[in-house]
Amino acid sequence: MDWPHDPDGEEGSEGRRKYGHAILAKKIDEEEDFPLTAAEYVDQYGDHPVRIDYETVVSVEEVFESVDQDEFEDFPDFHRALGRALREADLWPYRLEHA
């Protein structure tokens, strides 16, 4: 896929130093951008790459296909919704072993 910027460059995952949630969160300003709608976020960043792990890159829009909220009241609300979406879409590389 042709991305608007390199998913591993400074605008992307900072040379593979940041992945998933961190990439999504750094696009917003906690003080200025809330309340925020999912549609606003996807309109602005939908075609941007999100590196999930060392071999997987998806678009912001693909992540938001699993977001179950239309609006986020604050930064923690945004984080919780995206965490649920990443896990539901099987885009969360960290797994807990259940006994």
XYZ file of C-alpha atoms in Angstrom:
99
model
C 0.000 0.000 0.000
C 1.158 3.556 -0.680
C 1.256 5.442 2.616
C 1.305 9.244 2.964
C 4.560 8.760 4.907
C 6.959 5.954 5.804
C 5.432 3.845 8.602
C 8.903 3.583 10.144
C 9.985 7.179 9.649
C 9.723 10.059 12.121
C 6.052 10.673 11.181
C 5.231 6.991 11.530
C 6.576 4.640 14.151
C 9.696 6.728 14.758
C 12.019 4.218 13.159
C 10.103 1.244 14.613
C 10.427 2.563 18.169
C 6.660 3.090 18.587
C 3.843 0.748 17.698
C 0.032 0.509 17.770
C -1.552 2.529 20.539
C 1.372 4.952 20.798
C 1.117 5.869 17.103
C -2.614 6.547 17.392
C -2.303 8.563 20.611
C 0.525 10.819 19.480
C -1.647 12.244 16.692
C -3.869 14.118 19.137
C -3.414 16.844 21.729
C -4.868 15.828 25.086
C -5.629 19.440 26.016
C -6.995 20.711 22.687
C -8.707 17.896 20.789
C -11.467 16.677 23.122
C -14.261 15.920 22.835
C -13.258 14.111 19.629
C -15.344 12.016 17.281
C -14.151 8.851 15.594
C -15.260 10.308 12.245
C -13.086 13.425 12.739
C -10.073 11.299 13.618
C -10.529 8.958 10.646
C -11.163 11.891 8.268
C -7.843 13.403 9.272
C -5.676 10.289 9.712
C -7.524 7.360 8.098
C -4.880 6.654 5.465
C -1.961 6.894 7.918
C -0.011 3.724 8.736
C 0.022 2.086 12.161
C 2.777 -0.450 12.801
C 1.336 -3.238 14.948
C 4.426 -5.422 15.219
C 7.664 -5.963 13.342
C 5.841 -7.332 10.280
C 2.322 -5.847 10.373
C 1.244 -2.375 9.250
C -2.429 -1.377 8.925
C -4.201 1.912 8.313
C -5.822 4.041 11.011
C -9.096 3.468 9.167
C -8.696 -0.303 9.504
C -8.157 0.023 13.265
C -11.250 2.219 13.574
C -13.424 -0.392 11.855
C -13.468 -2.126 15.261
C -13.985 0.997 17.404
C -17.388 0.756 19.081
C -17.678 4.432 20.064
C -18.611 7.482 18.005
C -17.177 10.078 20.389
C -14.435 10.256 23.021
C -14.836 12.626 25.961
C -11.162 12.663 26.958
C -7.788 10.997 26.443
C -8.416 8.007 28.772
C -11.745 7.359 27.020
C -9.926 7.387 23.648
C -7.278 4.959 24.951
C -9.827 2.505 26.346
C -11.863 2.468 23.125
C -8.769 1.922 20.974
C -7.447 -0.800 23.271
C -10.745 -2.688 22.942
C -10.728 -2.194 19.162
C -7.136 -3.390 18.752
C -7.840 -6.527 20.801
C -11.126 -7.229 18.991
C -9.466 -6.904 15.587
C -6.628 -9.178 16.759
C -4.196 -6.296 16.301
C -2.856 -6.465 19.857
C 0.347 -8.538 19.789
C 0.497 -8.994 23.567
C -1.433 -11.953 24.928
C -2.071 -13.004 28.496
C -1.872 -16.696 29.157
C -4.952 -17.884 31.017
C -4.502 -20.759 33.421
